[in-house]
Short mmCIF file of C-alpha atoms and ligand atoms in Angstrom, two decimals:
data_model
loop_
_atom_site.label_atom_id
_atom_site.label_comp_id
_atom_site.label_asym_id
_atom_site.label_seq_id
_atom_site.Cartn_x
_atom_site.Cartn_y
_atom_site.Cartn_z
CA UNK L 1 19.52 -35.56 -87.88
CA UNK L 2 23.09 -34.65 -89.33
CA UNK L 3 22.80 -31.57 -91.85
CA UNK L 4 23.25 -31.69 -95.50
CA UNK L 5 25.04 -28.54 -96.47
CA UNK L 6 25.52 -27.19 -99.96
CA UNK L 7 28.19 -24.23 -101.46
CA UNK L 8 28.07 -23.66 -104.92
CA UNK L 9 30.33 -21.93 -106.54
CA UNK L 10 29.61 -20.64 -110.35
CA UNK L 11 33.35 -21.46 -112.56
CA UNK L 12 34.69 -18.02 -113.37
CA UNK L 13 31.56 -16.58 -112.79
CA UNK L 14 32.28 -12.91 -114.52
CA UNK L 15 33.80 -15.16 -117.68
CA UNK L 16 31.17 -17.13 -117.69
CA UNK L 17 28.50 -15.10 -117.95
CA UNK L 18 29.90 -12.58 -120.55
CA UNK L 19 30.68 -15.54 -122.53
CA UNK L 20 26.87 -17.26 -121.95
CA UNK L 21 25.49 -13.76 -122.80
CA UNK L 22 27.81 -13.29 -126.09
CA UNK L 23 26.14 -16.68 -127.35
CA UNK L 24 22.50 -16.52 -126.01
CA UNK L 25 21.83 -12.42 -126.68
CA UNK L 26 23.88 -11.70 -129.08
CA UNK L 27 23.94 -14.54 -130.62
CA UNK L 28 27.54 -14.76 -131.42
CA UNK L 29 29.26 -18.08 -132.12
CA UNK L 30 32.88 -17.79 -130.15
CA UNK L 31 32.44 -19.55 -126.72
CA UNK L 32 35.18 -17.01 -124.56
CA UNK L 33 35.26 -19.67 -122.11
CA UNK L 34 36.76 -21.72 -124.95
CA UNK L 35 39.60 -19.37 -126.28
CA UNK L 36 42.66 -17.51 -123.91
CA UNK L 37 40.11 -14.73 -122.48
CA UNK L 38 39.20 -12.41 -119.29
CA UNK L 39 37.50 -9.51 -117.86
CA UNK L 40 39.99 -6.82 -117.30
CA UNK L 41 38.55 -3.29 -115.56
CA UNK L 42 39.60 -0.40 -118.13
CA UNK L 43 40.70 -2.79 -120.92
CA UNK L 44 41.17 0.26 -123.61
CA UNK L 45 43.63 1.90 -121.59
CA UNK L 46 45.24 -1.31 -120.69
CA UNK L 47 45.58 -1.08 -117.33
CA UNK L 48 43.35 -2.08 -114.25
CA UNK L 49 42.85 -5.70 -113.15
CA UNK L 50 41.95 -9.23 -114.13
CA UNK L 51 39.01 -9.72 -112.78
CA UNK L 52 37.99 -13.27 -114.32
CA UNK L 53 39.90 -15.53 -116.84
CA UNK L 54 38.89 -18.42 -118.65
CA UNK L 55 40.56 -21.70 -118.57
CA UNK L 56 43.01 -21.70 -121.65
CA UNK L 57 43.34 -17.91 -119.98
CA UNK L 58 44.59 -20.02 -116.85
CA UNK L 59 47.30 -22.15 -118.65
CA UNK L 60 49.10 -19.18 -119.68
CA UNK L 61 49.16 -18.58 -115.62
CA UNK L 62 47.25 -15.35 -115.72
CA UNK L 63 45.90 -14.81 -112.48
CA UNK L 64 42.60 -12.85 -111.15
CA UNK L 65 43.83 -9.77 -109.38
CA UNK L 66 46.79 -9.10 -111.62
CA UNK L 67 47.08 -5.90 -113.71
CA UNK L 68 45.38 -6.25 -117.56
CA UNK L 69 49.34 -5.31 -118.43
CA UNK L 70 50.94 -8.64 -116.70
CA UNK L 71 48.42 -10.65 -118.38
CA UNK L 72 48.95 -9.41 -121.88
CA UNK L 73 52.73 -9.84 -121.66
CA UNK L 74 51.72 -13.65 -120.34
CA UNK L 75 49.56 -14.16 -123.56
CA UNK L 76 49.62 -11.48 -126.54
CA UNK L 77 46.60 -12.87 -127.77
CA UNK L 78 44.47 -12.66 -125.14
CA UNK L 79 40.75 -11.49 -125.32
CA UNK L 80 39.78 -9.22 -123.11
CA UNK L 81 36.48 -7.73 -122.43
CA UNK L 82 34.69 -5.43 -120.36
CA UNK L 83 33.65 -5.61 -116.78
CA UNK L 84 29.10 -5.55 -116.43
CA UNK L 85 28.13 -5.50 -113.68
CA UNK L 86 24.38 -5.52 -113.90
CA UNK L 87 24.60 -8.42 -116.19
CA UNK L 88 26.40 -10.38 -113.71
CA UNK L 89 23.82 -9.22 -110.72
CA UNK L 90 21.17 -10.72 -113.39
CA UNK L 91 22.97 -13.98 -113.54
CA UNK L 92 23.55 -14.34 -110.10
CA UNK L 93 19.48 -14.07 -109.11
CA UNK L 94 19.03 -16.08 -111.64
CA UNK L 95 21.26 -18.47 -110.50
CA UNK L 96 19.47 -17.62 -106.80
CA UNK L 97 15.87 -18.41 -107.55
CA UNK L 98 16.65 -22.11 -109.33
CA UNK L 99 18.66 -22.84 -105.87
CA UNK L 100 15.85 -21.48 -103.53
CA UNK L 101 13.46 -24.09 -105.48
CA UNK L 102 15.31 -26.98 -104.09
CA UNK L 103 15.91 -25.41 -100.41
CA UNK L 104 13.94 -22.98 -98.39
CA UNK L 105 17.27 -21.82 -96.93
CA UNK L 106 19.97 -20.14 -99.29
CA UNK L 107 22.42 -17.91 -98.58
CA UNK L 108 24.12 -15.84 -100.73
CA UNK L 109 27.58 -15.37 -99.63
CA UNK L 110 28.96 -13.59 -102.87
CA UNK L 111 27.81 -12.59 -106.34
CA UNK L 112 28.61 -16.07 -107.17
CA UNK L 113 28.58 -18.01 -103.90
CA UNK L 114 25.66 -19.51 -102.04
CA UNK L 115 25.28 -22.55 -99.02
CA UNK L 116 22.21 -24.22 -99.38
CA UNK L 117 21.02 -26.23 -96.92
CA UNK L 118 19.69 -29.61 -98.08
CA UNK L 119 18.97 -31.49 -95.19
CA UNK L 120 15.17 -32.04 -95.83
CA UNK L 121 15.87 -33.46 -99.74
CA UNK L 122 16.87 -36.86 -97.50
CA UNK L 123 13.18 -37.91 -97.59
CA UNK L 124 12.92 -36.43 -101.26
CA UNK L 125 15.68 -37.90 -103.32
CA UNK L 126 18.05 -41.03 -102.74
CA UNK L 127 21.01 -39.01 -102.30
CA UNK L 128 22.27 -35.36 -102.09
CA UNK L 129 24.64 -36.40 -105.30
CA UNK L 130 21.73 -36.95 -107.23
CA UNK L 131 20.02 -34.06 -106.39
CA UNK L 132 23.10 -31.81 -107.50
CA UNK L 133 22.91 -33.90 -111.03
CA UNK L 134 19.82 -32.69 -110.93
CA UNK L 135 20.20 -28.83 -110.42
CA UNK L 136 23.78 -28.97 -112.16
CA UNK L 137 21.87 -30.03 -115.58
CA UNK L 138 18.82 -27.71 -114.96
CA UNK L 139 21.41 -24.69 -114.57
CA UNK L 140 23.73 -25.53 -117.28
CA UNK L 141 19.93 -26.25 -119.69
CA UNK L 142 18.50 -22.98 -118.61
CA UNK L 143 21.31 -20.29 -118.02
CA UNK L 144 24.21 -21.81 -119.97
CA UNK L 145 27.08 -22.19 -117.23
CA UNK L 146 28.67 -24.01 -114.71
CA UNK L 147 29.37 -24.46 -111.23
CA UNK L 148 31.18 -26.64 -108.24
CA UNK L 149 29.29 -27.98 -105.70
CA UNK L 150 30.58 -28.52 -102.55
CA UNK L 151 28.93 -31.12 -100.34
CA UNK L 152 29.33 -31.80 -96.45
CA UNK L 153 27.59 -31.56 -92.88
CA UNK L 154 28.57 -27.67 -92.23
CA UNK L 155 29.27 -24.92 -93.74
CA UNK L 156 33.30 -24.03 -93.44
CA UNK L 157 33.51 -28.45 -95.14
CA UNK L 158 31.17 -27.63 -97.81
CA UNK L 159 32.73 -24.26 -98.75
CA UNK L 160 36.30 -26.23 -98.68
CA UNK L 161 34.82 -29.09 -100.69
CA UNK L 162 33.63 -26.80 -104.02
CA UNK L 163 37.08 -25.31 -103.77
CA UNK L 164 39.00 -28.74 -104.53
CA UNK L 165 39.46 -29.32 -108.25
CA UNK L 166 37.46 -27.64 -110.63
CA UNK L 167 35.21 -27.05 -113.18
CA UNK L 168 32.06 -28.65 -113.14
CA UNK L 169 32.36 -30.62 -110.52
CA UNK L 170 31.11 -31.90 -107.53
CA UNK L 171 33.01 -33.15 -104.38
CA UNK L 172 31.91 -34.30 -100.99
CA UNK L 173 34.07 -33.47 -97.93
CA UNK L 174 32.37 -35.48 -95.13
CA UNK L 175 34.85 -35.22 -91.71
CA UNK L 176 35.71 -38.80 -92.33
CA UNK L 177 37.02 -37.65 -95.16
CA UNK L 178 39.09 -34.22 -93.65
CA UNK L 179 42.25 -36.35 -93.52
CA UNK L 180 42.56 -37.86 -96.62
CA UNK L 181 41.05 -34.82 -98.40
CA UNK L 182 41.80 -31.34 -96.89
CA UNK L 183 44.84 -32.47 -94.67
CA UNK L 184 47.34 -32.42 -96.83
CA UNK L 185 46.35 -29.27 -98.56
CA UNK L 186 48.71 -25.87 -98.29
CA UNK L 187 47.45 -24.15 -95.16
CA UNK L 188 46.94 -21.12 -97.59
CA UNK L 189 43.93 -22.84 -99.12
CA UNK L 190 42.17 -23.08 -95.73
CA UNK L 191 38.90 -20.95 -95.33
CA UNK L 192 40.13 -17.38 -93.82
CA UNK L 193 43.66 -17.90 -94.12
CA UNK L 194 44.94 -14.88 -96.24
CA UNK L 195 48.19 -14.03 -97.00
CA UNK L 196 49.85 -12.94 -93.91
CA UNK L 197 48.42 -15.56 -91.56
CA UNK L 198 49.90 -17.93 -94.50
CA UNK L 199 53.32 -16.29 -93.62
CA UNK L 200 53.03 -16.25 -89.73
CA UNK L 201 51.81 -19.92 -89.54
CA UNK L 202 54.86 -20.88 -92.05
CA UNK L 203 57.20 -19.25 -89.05
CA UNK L 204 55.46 -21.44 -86.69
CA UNK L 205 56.76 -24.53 -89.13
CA UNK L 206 52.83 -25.13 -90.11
CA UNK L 207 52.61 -25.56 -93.81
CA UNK L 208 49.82 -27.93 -94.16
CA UNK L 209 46.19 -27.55 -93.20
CA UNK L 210 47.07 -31.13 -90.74
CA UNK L 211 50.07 -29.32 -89.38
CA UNK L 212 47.78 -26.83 -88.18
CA UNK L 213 45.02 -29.29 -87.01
CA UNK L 214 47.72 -31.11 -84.93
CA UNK L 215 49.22 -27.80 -83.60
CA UNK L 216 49.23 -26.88 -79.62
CA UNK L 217 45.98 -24.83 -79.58
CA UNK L 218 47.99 -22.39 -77.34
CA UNK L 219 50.79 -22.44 -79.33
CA UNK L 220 48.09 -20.67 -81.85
CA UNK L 221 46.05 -18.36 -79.21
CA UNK L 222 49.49 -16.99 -78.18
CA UNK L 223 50.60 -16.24 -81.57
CA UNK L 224 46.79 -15.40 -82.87
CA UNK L 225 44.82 -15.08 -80.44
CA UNK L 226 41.00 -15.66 -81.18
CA UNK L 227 41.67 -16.02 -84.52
CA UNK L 228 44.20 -18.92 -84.00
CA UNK L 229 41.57 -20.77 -82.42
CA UNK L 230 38.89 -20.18 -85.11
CA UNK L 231 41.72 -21.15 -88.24
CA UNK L 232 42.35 -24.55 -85.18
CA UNK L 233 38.27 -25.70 -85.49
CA UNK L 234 38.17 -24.89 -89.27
CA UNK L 235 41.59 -26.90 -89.88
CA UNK L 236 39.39 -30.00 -87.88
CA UNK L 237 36.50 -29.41 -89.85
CA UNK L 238 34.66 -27.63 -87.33
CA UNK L 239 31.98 -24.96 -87.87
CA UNK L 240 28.68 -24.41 -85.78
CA UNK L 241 27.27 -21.63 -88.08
CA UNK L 242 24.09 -21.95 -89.32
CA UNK L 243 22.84 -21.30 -93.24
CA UNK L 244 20.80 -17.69 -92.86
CA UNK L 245 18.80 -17.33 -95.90
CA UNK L 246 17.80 -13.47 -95.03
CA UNK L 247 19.85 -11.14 -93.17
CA UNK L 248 18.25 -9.72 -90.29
CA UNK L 249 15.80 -6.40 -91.43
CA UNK L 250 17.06 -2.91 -90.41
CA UNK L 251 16.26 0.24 -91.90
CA UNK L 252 19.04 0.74 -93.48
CA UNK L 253 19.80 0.37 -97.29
CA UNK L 254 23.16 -1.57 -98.15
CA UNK L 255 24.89 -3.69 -100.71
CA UNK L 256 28.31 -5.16 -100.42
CA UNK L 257 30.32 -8.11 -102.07
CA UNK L 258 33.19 -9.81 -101.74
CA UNK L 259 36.14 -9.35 -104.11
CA UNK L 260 38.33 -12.98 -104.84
CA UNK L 261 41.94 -10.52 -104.35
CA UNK L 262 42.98 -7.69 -102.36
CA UNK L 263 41.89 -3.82 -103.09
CA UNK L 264 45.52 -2.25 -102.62
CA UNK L 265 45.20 1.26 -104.49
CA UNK L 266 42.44 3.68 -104.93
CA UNK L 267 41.25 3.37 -108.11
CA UNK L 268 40.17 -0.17 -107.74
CA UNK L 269 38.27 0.98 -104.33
CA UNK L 270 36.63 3.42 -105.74
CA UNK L 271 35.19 1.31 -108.14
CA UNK L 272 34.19 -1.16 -106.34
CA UNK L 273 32.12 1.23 -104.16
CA UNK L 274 30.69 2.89 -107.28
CA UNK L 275 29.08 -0.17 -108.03
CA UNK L 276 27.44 -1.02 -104.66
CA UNK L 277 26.47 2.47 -104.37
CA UNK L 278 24.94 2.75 -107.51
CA UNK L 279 22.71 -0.31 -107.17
CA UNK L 280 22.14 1.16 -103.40
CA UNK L 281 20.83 4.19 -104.63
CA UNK L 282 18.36 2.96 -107.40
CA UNK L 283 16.80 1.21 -104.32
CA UNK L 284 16.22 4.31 -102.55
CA UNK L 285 14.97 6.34 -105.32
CA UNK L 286 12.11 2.64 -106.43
CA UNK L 287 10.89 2.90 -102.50
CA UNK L 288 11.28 6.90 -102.59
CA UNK L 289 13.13 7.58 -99.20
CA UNK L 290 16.33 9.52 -98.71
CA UNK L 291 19.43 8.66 -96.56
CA UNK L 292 20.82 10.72 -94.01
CA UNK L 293 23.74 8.73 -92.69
CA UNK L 294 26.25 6.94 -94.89
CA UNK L 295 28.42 4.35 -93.57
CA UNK L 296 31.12 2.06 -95.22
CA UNK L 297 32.61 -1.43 -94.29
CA UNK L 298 35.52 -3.14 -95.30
CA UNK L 299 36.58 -6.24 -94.16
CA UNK L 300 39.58 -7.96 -94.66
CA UNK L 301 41.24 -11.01 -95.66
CA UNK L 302 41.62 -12.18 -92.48
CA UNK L 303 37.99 -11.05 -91.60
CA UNK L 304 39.66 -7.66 -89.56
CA UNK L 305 36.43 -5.17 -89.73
CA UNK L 306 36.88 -1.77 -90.19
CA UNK L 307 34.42 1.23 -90.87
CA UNK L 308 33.17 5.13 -91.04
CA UNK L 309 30.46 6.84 -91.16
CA UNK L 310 29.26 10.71 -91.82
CA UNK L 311 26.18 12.90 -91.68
CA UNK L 312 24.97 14.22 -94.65
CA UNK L 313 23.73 17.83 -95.06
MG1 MG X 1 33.31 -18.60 -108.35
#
């Protein structure tokens, strides 16, 4: 039986939820998502990042990553609010538990990213677009936002489908549908392309996700090497992973995310690991254990892992 594979996607997640929880909590009538707005790290001191915008934000071409500077020279009047973190880690189990009620495997893949897949709702409901109706009204009735939905037969097509146009909607991206649909998209949008594979495959004269399909596989292991043949199967819609709704158990304690731009400077690092060690630690303290070894991850745009590790005293 061919798999039915979810990957939602919440719209402007960090945005969204400030501007749900502004309305529902404290009752307030402005609608951020409605008005030039975005989360901005450090907003009194006016500088960090953007880390979310809302769509009238978006017109005045303010993008997520940029410094909370940039953006107000874009648009003088935008709102900006702060970043909170445990509100959005609220929102996004929230978001969880409705999606585990419709599939017994879901995957979180960021704060506001998760595969589900569907395959068994074939003998439940007539078809997997009227099952999203279904949990896309349910969401918006219960928590107050929205989301894409991408729909397809693996993972890599489903993630690609809830990345075409958005908000709100929902898009299927079958592999009869690759050509007409993800071929003639920039190579940059393809899943695990970053910046400077975007810049390498543009010297190979491959500036379309087709271009890249169609390319001499050795052409790409010679320039790539294993990576030029995993960006090859993507670019032809191919992906064997499988959803994993738990990661495996280890005794370990650890958080991570992913973050939609590059970390270039410090600052921004540190912060980031401030958060997931914060929520790390209030684990350890609720089960009472202690850590001895502390390790740290980072992987890269291009999925490149690195990591340390040190003994405590
Ligand atoms: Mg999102």
């Amino acid at each position: 039986m061919e798999s039915v594979i979810f990957h939602v996607d919440v719209n402007s997640a960090f945005l969204s939820w400030e501007a749900v929880y502004r309305i529902q909590v404290k009752r307030e009538r402005l609608d951020l998502r409605t008005i030039p707005s975005a989360v901005g790290g450090d907003v009194k001191k006016r500088h960090g990042i953007i880390l979310a915008k809302s769509l009238p934000a978006k017109r005045y071409n303010i993008q997520t990553g940029e410094s909370v500077s940039e953006a107000c020279k874009k648009c003088p009047e935008l709102v900006l609010v702060p970043p909170q973190y445990e509100l959005y880690e609220r929102c996004s189990e929230a978001f969880l538990s409705i999606l585990k009620q419709y599939s017994p495997n879901v995957e979180q893949y960021s704060i506001d990213e998760a595969y589900c897949d569907m395959t068994g709702t074939k003998y439940i409901y007539e078809s997997p677009y009227e099952i999203t109706c279904e949990i896309k009204d349910r969401i918006y009735k219960e928590l107050g936002f929205t989301f894409n939905v991408g729909i397809s037969c693996n993972k890599l097509l489903a993630k690609m489908a809830s990345d075409l146009k958005k908000p709100n909607m929902v898009h299927t991206l079958y592999p009869k549908e690759i050509k007409e649909k993800m071929w003639r998209l920039p190579v940059s949008d393809l899943f695990y392309v970053g910046r400077a594979t975007t810049k390498k495959l543009h010297t190979l004269g491959i500036h379309t996700i087709g271009e890249l399909a169609r390319t001499d596989i050795g052409i790409l292991r010679s320039h790539l090497k294993k990576y030029g043949e995993l960006i090859y199967d993507f670019a032809n819609g191919r992906d064997t992973s499988y959803v994993i709704d738990e990661r495996p158990k280890n005794k370990g304690y650890g958080n991570s995310t992913t973050i939609p731009f590059d970390i270039d400077n410090r600052n921004a690092a540190r912060m980031v690991f401030l958060v997931l060690a914060e929520t790390v630690c209030t684990r350890l303290r609720k089960d009472g254990v202690s850590a001895a070894v502390v390790a740290i991850s980072i992987v890269d745009f291009e999925f490149r892992h690195c990591s340390h590790q040190g003994r405590m005293p």
